[in-house]
Coordinates of C-alpha atoms and ligand atoms in Angstrom, one line a residue:
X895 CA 27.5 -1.1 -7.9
X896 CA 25.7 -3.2 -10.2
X897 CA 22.4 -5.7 -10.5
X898 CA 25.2 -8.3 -12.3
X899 CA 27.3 -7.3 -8.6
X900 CA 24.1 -8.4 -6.1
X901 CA 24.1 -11.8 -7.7
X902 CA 20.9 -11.6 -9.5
X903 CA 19.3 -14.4 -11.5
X904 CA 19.9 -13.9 -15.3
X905 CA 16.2 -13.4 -15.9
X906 CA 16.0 -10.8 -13.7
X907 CA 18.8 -9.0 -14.9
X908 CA 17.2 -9.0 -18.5
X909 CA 14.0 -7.5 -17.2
X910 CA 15.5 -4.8 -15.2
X911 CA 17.5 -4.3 -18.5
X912 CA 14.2 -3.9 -20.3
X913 CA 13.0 -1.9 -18.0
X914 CA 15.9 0.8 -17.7
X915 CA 17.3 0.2 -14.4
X916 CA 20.8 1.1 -15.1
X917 CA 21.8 0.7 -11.0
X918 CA 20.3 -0.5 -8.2
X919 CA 19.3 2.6 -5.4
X920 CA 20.6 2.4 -2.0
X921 CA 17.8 0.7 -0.2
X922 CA 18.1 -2.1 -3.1
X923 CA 22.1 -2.1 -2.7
X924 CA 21.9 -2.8 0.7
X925 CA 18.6 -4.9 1.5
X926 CA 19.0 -7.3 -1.7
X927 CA 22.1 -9.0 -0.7
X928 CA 21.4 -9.7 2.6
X929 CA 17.6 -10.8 1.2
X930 CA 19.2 -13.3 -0.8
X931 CA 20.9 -14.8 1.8
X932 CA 17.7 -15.4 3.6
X933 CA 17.9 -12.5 6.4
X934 CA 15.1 -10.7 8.2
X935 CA 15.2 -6.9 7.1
X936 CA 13.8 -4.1 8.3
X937 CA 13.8 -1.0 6.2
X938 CA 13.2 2.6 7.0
X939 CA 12.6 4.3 3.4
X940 CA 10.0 5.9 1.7
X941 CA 7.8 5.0 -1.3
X942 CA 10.3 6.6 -4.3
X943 CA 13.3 5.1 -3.0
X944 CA 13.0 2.0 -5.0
X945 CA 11.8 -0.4 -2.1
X946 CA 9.7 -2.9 -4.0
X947 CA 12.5 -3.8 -5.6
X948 CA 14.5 -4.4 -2.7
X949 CA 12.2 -7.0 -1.7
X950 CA 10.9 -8.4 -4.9
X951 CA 14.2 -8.7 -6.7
X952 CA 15.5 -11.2 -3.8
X953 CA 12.8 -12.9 -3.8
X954 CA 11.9 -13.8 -7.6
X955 CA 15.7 -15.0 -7.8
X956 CA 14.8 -17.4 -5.0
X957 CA 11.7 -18.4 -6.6
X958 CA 13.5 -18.3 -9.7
X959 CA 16.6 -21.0 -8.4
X960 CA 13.4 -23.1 -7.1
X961 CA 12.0 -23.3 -10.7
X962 CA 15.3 -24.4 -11.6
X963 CA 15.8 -27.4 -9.7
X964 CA 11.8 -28.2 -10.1
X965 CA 12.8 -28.0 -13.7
X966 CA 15.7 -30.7 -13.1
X967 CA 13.9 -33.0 -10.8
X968 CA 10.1 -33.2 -9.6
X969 CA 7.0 -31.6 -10.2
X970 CA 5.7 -27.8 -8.9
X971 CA 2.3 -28.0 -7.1
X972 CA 0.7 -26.5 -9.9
X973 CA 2.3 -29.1 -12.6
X974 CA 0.3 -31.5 -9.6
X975 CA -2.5 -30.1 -10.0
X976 CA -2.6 -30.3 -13.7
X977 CA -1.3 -33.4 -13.9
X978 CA -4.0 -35.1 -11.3
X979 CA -7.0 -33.2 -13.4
X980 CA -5.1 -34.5 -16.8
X981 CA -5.4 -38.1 -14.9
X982 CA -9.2 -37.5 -14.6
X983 CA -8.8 -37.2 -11.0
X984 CA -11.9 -35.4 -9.6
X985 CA -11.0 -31.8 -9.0
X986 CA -10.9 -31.4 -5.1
X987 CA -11.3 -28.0 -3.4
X988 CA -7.6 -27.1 -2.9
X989 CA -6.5 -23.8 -0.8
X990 CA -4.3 -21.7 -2.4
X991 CA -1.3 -22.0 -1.1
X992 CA 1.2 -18.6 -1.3
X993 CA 5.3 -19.0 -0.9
X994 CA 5.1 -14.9 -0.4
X995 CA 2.5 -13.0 1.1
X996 CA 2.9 -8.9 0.8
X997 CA 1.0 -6.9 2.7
X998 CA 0.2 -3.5 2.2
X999 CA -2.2 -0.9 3.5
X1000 CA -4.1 0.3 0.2
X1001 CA -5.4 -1.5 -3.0
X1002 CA -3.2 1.3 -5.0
X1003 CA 0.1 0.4 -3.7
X1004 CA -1.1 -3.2 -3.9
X1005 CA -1.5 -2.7 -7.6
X1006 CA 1.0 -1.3 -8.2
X1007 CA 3.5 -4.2 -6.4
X1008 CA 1.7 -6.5 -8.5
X1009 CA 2.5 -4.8 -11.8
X1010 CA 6.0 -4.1 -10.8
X1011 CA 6.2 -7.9 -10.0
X1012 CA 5.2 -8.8 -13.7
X1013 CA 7.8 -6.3 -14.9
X1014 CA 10.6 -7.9 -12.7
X1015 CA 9.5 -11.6 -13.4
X1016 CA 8.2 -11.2 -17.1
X1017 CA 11.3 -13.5 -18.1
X1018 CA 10.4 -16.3 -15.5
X1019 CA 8.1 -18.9 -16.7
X1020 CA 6.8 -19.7 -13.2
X1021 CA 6.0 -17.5 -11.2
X1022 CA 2.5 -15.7 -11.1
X1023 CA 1.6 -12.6 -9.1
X1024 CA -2.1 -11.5 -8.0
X1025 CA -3.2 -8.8 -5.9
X1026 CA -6.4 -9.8 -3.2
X1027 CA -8.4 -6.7 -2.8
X1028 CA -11.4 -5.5 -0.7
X1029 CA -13.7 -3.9 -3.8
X1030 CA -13.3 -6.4 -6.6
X1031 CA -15.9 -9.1 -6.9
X1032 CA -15.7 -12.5 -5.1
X1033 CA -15.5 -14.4 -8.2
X1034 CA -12.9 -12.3 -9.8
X1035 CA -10.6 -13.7 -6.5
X1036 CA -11.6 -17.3 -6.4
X1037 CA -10.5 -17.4 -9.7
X1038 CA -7.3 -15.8 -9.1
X1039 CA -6.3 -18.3 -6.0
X1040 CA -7.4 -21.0 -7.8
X1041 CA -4.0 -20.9 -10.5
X1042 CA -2.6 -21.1 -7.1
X1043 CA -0.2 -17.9 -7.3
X1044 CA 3.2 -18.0 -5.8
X1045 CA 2.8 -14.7 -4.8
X1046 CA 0.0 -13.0 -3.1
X1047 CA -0.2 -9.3 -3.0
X1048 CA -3.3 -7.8 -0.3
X1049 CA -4.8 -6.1 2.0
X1050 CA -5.0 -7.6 5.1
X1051 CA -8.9 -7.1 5.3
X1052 CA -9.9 -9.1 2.4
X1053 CA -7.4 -11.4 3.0
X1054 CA -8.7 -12.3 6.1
X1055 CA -11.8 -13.5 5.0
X1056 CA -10.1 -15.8 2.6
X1057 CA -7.7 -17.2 5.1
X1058 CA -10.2 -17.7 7.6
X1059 CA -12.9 -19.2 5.1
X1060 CA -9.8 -21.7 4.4
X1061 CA -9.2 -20.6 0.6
X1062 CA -5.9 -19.9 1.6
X1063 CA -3.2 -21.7 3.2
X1064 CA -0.3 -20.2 4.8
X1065 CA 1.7 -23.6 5.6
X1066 CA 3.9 -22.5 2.7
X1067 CA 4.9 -19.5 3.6
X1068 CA 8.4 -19.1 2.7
X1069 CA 8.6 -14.8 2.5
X1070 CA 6.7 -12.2 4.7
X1071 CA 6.8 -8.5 3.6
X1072 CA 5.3 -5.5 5.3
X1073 CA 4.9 -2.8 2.8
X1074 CA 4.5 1.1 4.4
X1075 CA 3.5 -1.2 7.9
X1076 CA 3.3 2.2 9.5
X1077 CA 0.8 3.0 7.8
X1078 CA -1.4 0.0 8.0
X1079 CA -0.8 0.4 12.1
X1080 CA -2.3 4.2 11.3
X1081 CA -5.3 2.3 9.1
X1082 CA -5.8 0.4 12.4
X1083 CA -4.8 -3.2 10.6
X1084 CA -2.6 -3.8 13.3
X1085 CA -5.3 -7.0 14.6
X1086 CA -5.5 -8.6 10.9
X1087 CA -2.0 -8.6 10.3
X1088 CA -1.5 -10.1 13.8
X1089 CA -3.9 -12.6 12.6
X1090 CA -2.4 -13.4 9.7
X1091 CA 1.1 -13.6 11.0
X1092 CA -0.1 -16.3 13.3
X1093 CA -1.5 -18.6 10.5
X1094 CA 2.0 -18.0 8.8
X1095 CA 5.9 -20.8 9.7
X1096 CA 8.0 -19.7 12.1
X1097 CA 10.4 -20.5 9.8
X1098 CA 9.7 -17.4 7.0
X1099 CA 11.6 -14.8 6.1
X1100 CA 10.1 -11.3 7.1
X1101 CA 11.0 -8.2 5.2
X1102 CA 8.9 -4.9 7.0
X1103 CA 9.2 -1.7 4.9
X1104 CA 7.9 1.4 6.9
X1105 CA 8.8 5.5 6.5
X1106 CA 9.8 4.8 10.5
X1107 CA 10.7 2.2 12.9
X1108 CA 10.3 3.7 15.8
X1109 CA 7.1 3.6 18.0
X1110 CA 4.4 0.7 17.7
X1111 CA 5.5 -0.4 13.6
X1112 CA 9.2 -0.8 15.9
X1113 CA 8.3 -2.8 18.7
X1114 CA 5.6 -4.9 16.1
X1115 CA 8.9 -5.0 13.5
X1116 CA 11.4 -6.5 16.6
X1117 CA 8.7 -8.8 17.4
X1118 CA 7.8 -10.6 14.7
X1119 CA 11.5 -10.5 12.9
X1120 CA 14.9 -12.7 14.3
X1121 CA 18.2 -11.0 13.6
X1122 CA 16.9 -8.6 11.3
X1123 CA 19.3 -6.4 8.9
X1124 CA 18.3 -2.7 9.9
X1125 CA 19.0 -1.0 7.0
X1126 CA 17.7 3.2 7.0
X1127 CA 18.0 5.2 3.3
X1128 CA 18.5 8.7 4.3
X1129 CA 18.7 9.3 0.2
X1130 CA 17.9 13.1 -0.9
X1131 CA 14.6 11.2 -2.3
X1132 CA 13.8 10.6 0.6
X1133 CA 14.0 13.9 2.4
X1134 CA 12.3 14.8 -0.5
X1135 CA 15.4 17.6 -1.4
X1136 CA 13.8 17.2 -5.1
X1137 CA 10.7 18.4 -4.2
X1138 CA 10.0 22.1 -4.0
X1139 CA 7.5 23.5 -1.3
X1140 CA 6.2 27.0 -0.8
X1141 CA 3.0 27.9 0.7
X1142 CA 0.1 30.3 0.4
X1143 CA -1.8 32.1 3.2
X1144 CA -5.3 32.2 2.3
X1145 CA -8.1 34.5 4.1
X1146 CA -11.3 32.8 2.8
X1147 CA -12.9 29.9 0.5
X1148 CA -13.0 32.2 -2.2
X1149 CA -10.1 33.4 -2.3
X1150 CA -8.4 29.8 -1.9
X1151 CA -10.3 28.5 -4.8
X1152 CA -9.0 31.7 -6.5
X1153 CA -5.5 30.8 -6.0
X1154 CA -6.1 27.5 -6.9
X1155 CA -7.1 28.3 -10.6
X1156 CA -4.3 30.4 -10.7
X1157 CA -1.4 28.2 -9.4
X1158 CA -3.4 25.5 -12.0
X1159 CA -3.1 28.0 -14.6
X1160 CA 0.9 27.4 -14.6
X1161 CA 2.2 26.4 -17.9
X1162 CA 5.4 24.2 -15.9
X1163 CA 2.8 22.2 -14.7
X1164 CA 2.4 19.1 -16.6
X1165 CA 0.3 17.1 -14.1
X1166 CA -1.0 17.7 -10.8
X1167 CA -2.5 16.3 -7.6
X1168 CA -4.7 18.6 -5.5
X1169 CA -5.3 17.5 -2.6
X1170 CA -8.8 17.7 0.1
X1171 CA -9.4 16.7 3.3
X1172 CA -13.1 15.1 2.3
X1173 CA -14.2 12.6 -0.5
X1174 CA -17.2 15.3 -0.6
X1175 CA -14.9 18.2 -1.4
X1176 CA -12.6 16.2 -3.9
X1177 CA -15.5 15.6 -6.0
X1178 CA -16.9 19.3 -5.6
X1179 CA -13.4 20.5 -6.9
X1180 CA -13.0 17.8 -9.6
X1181 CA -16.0 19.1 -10.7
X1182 CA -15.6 23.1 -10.6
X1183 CA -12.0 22.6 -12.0
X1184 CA -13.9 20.6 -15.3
X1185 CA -16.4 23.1 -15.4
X1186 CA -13.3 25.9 -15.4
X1187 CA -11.9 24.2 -18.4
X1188 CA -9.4 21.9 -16.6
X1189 CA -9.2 18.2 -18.0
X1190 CA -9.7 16.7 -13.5
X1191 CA -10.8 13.6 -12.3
X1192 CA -11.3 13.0 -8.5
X1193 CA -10.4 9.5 -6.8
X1194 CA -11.1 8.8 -3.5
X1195 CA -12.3 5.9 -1.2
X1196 CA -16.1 6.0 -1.9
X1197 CA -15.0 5.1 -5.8
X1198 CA -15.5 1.6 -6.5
X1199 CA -12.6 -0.3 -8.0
X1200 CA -13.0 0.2 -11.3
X1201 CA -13.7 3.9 -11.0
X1202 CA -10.7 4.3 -9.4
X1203 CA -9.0 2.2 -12.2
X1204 CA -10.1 3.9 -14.7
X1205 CA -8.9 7.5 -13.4
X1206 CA -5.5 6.3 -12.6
X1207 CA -5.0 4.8 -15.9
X1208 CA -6.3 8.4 -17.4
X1209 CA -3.7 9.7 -15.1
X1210 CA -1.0 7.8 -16.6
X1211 CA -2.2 8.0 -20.5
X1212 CA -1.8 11.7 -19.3
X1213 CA -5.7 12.2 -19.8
X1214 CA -6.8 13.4 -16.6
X1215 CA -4.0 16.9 -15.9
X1216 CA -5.6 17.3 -12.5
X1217 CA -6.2 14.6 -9.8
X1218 CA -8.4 15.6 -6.8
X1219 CA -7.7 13.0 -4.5
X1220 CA -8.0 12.2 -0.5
X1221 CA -4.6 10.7 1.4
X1222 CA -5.7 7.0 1.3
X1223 CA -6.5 7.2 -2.5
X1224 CA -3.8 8.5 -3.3
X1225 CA -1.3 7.1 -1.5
X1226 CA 1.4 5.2 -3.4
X1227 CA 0.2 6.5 -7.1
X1228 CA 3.3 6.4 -9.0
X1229 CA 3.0 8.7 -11.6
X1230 CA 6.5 10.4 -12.8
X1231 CA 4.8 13.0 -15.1
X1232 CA 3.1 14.9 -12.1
X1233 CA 5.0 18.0 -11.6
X1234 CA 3.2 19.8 -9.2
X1235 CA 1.1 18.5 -5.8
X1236 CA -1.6 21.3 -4.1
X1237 CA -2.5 20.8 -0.6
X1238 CA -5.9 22.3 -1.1
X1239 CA -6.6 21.3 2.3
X1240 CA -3.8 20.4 5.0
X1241 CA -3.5 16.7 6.0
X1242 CA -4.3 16.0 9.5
X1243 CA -1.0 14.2 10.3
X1244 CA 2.7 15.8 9.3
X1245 CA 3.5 12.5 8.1
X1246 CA 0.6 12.6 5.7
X1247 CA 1.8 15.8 4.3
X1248 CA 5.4 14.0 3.5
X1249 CA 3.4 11.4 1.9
X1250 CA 1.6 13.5 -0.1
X1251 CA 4.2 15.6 -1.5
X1252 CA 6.1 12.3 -2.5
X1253 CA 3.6 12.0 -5.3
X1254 CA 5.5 14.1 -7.2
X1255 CA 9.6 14.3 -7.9
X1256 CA 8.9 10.6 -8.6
X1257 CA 12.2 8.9 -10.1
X1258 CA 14.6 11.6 -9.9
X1259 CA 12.4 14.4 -10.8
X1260 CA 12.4 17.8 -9.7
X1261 CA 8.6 18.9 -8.1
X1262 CA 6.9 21.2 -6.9
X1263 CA 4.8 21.3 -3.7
X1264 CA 2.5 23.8 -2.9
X1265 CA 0.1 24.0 0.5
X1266 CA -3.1 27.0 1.0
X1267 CA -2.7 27.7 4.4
X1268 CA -5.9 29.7 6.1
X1269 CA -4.9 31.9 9.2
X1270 CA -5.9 29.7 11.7
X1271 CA -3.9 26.9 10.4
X1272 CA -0.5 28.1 11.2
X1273 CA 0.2 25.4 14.5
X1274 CA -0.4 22.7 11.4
X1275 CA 2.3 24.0 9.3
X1276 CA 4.3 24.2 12.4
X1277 CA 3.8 20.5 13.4
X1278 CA 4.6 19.2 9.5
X1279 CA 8.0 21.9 9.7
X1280 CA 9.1 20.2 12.9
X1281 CA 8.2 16.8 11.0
X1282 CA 10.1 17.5 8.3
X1283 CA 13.2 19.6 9.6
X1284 CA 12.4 22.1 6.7
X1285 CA 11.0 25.1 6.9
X1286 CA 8.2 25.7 4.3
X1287 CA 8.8 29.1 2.3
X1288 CA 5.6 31.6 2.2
X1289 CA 4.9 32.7 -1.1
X1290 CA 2.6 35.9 -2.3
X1291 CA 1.2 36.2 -5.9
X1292 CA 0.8 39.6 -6.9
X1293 CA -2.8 40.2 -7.3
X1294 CA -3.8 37.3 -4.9
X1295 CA -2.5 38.7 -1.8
X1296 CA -3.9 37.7 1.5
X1297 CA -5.4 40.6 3.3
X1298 CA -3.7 39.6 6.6
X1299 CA 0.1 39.2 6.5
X1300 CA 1.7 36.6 7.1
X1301 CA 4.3 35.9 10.0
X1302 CA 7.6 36.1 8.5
X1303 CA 10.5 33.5 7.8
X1304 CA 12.4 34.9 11.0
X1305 CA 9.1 34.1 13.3
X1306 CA 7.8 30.9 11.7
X1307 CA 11.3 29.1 12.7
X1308 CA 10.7 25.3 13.9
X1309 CA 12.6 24.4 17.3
X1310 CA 15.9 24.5 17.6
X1311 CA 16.7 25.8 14.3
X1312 CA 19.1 28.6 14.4
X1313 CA 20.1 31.0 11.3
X1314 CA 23.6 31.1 10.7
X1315 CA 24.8 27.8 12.2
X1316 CA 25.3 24.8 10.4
X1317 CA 22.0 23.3 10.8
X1318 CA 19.9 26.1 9.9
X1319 CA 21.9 26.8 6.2
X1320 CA 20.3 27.7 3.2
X1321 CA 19.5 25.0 1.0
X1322 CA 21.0 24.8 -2.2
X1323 CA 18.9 26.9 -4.7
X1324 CA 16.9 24.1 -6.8
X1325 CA 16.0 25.1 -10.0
X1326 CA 12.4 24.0 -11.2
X1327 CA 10.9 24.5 -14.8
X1328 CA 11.0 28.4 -15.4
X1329 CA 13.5 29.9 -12.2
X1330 CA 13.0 33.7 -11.9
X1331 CA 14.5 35.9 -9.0
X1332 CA 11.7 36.6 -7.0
X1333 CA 11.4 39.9 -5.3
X1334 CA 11.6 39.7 -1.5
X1335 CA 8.3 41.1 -0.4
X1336 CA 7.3 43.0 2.9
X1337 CA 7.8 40.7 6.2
X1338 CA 10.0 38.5 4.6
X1339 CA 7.7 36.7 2.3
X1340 CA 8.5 36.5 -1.7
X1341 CA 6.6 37.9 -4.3
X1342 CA 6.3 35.9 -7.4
X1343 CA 4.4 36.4 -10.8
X1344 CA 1.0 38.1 -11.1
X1345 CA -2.1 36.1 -11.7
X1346 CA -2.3 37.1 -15.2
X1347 CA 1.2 36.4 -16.2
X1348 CA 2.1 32.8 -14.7
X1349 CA 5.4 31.8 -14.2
X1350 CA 6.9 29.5 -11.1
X1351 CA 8.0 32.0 -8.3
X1352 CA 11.6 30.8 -6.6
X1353 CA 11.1 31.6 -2.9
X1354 CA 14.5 31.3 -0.8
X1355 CA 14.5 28.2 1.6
X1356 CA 16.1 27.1 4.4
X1357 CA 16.4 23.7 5.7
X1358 CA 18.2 21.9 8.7
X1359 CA 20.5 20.4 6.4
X1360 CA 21.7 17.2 6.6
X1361 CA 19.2 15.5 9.3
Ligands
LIG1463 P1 9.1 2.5 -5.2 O1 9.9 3.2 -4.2 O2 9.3 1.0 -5.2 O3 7.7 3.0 -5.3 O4 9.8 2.9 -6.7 C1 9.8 4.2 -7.2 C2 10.0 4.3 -8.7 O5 11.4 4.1 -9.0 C3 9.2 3.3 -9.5 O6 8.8 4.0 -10.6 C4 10.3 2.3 -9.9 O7 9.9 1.7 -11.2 C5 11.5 3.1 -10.0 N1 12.8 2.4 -9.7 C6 13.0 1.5 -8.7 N2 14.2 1.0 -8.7 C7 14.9 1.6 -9.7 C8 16.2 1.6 -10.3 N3 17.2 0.8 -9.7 N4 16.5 2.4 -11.3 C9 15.6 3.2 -11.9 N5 14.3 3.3 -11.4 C10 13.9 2.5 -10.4

């Protein structure tokens, strides 16, 4: 399948040409056709799978057929504008009025739709992209809606207060899209996007992007779609089968931070994201690691804008090697250079952890996730097993042992998975950077490499399969 094959606007083709999209992913094969012809979706998938493409493609070649026949006949509502102030008309207060509204639930991933939006549309003259974000200054956003975008990009928060202080009009509305709407339920949005939905035509086309559909985002996604194409990417992405995970069992802070330096000390790693369960902590580590001689940053939700700006852009120049980052500040970064993700503190929810170890093996990358895993933590690892259907290999580095064993493989086995039957097979052996044979240690738990001579250990691992 081909980009030419989904019927494509020539401009678009030329930028995803530019951009190295050789073929479109499954999610994109499947949701842009059906986009274009104007259908409702509804879209299980995660971020990595190529989704805002699925709904941005379809849409810029609408906007983009528009332009045409503007081009042909009348005038935009911009060329209006402009030509009403080149009459010497006096400049009324106009709302801004949006053909495509996408939601999502953090000012990253709204960034980063909006950048991806310019790549897709940089060969169309007409259309303009902005992102509407809590954190940057009110100026900065009146500005923006004044050149009366055709596409909005928010969260629903600051949006709100635009839309209710009538600086934005919704009458226009001609595309809806819910990006990770499971997550924005989870942020507790689920009253503003209500809101928002309200103010928008009956008459739009809704796309909703979420890891799941069932629960609330499902009866919210049935709600506020009609006839909507279900379409669910079960890619390898997406179970994450790129992705490496091993965990460490730790006894005390000490000897976590210990560990720490050491798995940081890996020469495969090219960039990493350690991960904390407090803003407080992140910035502690960030710190300690800089002090240590590592070149870290921290980014999390107490950052203003433009600190949290400028560390992801040092993220991507490859400035900043280690990012010490909470769940919502991180969620969404896009950064296919970062090879390995710590989970320096477990994430409250399973689904959390799946999120976070998506921040690596980004665009067909191999990647490594590794968790520290105190004692009295083991019901967690349990829950986020069960979540994921895998079962997370323990891993021991000579030196840094824990002083209380771990459980073995053959007692940390998530319900219902059985060895020997089809389910419970051993994963294909994934090769990552530097594969060694690692010893099997005592209890069934795999030495690797001692602290002083670091090296990527290659635990055994079993998964359910296909799920
Ligand atoms: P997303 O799931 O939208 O966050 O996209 C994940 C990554 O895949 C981004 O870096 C995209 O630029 C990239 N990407 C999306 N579609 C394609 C494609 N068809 N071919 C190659 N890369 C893609």
């Amino acid at each position: 399948m081909t980009f030419e094959a989904l019927g494509l606007h020539t401009s678009i083709l030329k930028a995803l040409d530019e951009a190295g999209y050789t073929k479109p992913t499954p999610v994109q094969e499947q949701s842009i056709p059906a986009a274009i012809e104007g259908r409702d979706l509804l879209v299980s998938s995660q971020t990595g799978s190529g989704k805002t493409a699925a709904f941005m493609l379809p849409s810029l070649h609408k906007f983009a057929a528009t332009a045409n026949a503007a081009a042909q006949g009348g005038k935009t509502p911009n060329q209006e504008r402009q030509a009403a102030r080149a009459r010497g008309d006096r400049p009324r207060f106009q709302p801004a009025q949006p053909k495509m509204l996408v939601l999502t639930p953090t000012r990253e991933l709204a960034l980063q739709v909006t950048t991806a939006t310019d790549k897709y549309g940089s060969y169309m003259r007409r259309v303009k992209a902005v992102s509407i974000l809590g954190g940057m200054p009110y100026p900065k956003q009146m500005q923006l809606l004044s050149r009366n975008p055709e596409i909005l990009v928010a969260t629903p928060g600051r949006l709100i207060d635009h839309m209710e202080s009538g600086k934005i009009d919704f009458s226009e509305l001609e595309i809806l899209v819910l990006d990770e709407a499971d997550r924005m339920l989870d942020m507790g949005f689920i009253d503003d996007i209500e809101r928002i939905i309200a103010k928008t035509p009956e008459t739009r086309q809704t796309m909703l992007f979420s890891a799941t559909l069932d629960g609330v985002v499902g009866t919210m996604a049935r709600r506020i779609t009609k006839d909507p194409l279900v379409v669910a990417i079960t890619s390898a992405s997406n179970k994450h089968e790129n992705i490496q995970q091993r965990m460490h069992f730790v006894d005390d802070l000490s000897h976590k931070n210990k560990m720490l330096d050491h798995l940081l000390r890996d020469t495969a790693i090219d960039q990493a994201v350690v991960f904390t369960a407090t803003k407080r902590d992140a910035d502690m580590i960030a710190d300690r690691l800089t002090i240590a001689g590592f070149s870290a940053a921290a980014l999390h939700g107490d950052m203003n804008q433009g600190a949290r700006n400028r560390t992801l852009n040092a993220l991507r120049r490859g400035q900043v090697k280690v990012l010490v980052a909470t769940d919502v500040a991180a969620r969404g970064i896009d950064v296919p250079t970062i090879t390995h993700v710590v989970n320096y503190d477990l994430p409250k929810f399973a689904e959390d952890y799946v999120h976070r170890i998506g921040r690596t093996g980004r665009a067909g990358r191999n990647g490594l996730a590794i968790s520290l895993v105190n004692h009295a933590e083991q019901m967690n690892i349990k829950r986020i097993e069960r979540f994921t259907k895998q079962l997370i290999p323990v891993d021991v580095i000579e030196g840094l042992e824990p002083k209380r064993s771990a459980p073995s493989h053959a007692k940390r086995k998530p319900d219902g998975w059985k060895p020997g039957t089809s389910r419970g097979k051993p994963a294909t052996q994934r090769t990552f950077s530097k594969p060694s044979a690692a010893p099997k240690g005592e209890r069934g738990e795999y030495k690797s490499s001692s602290p002083r001579s670091s090296g990527s250990a290659r635990p055994s691992q079993r998964s359910f399969g296909d799920r």
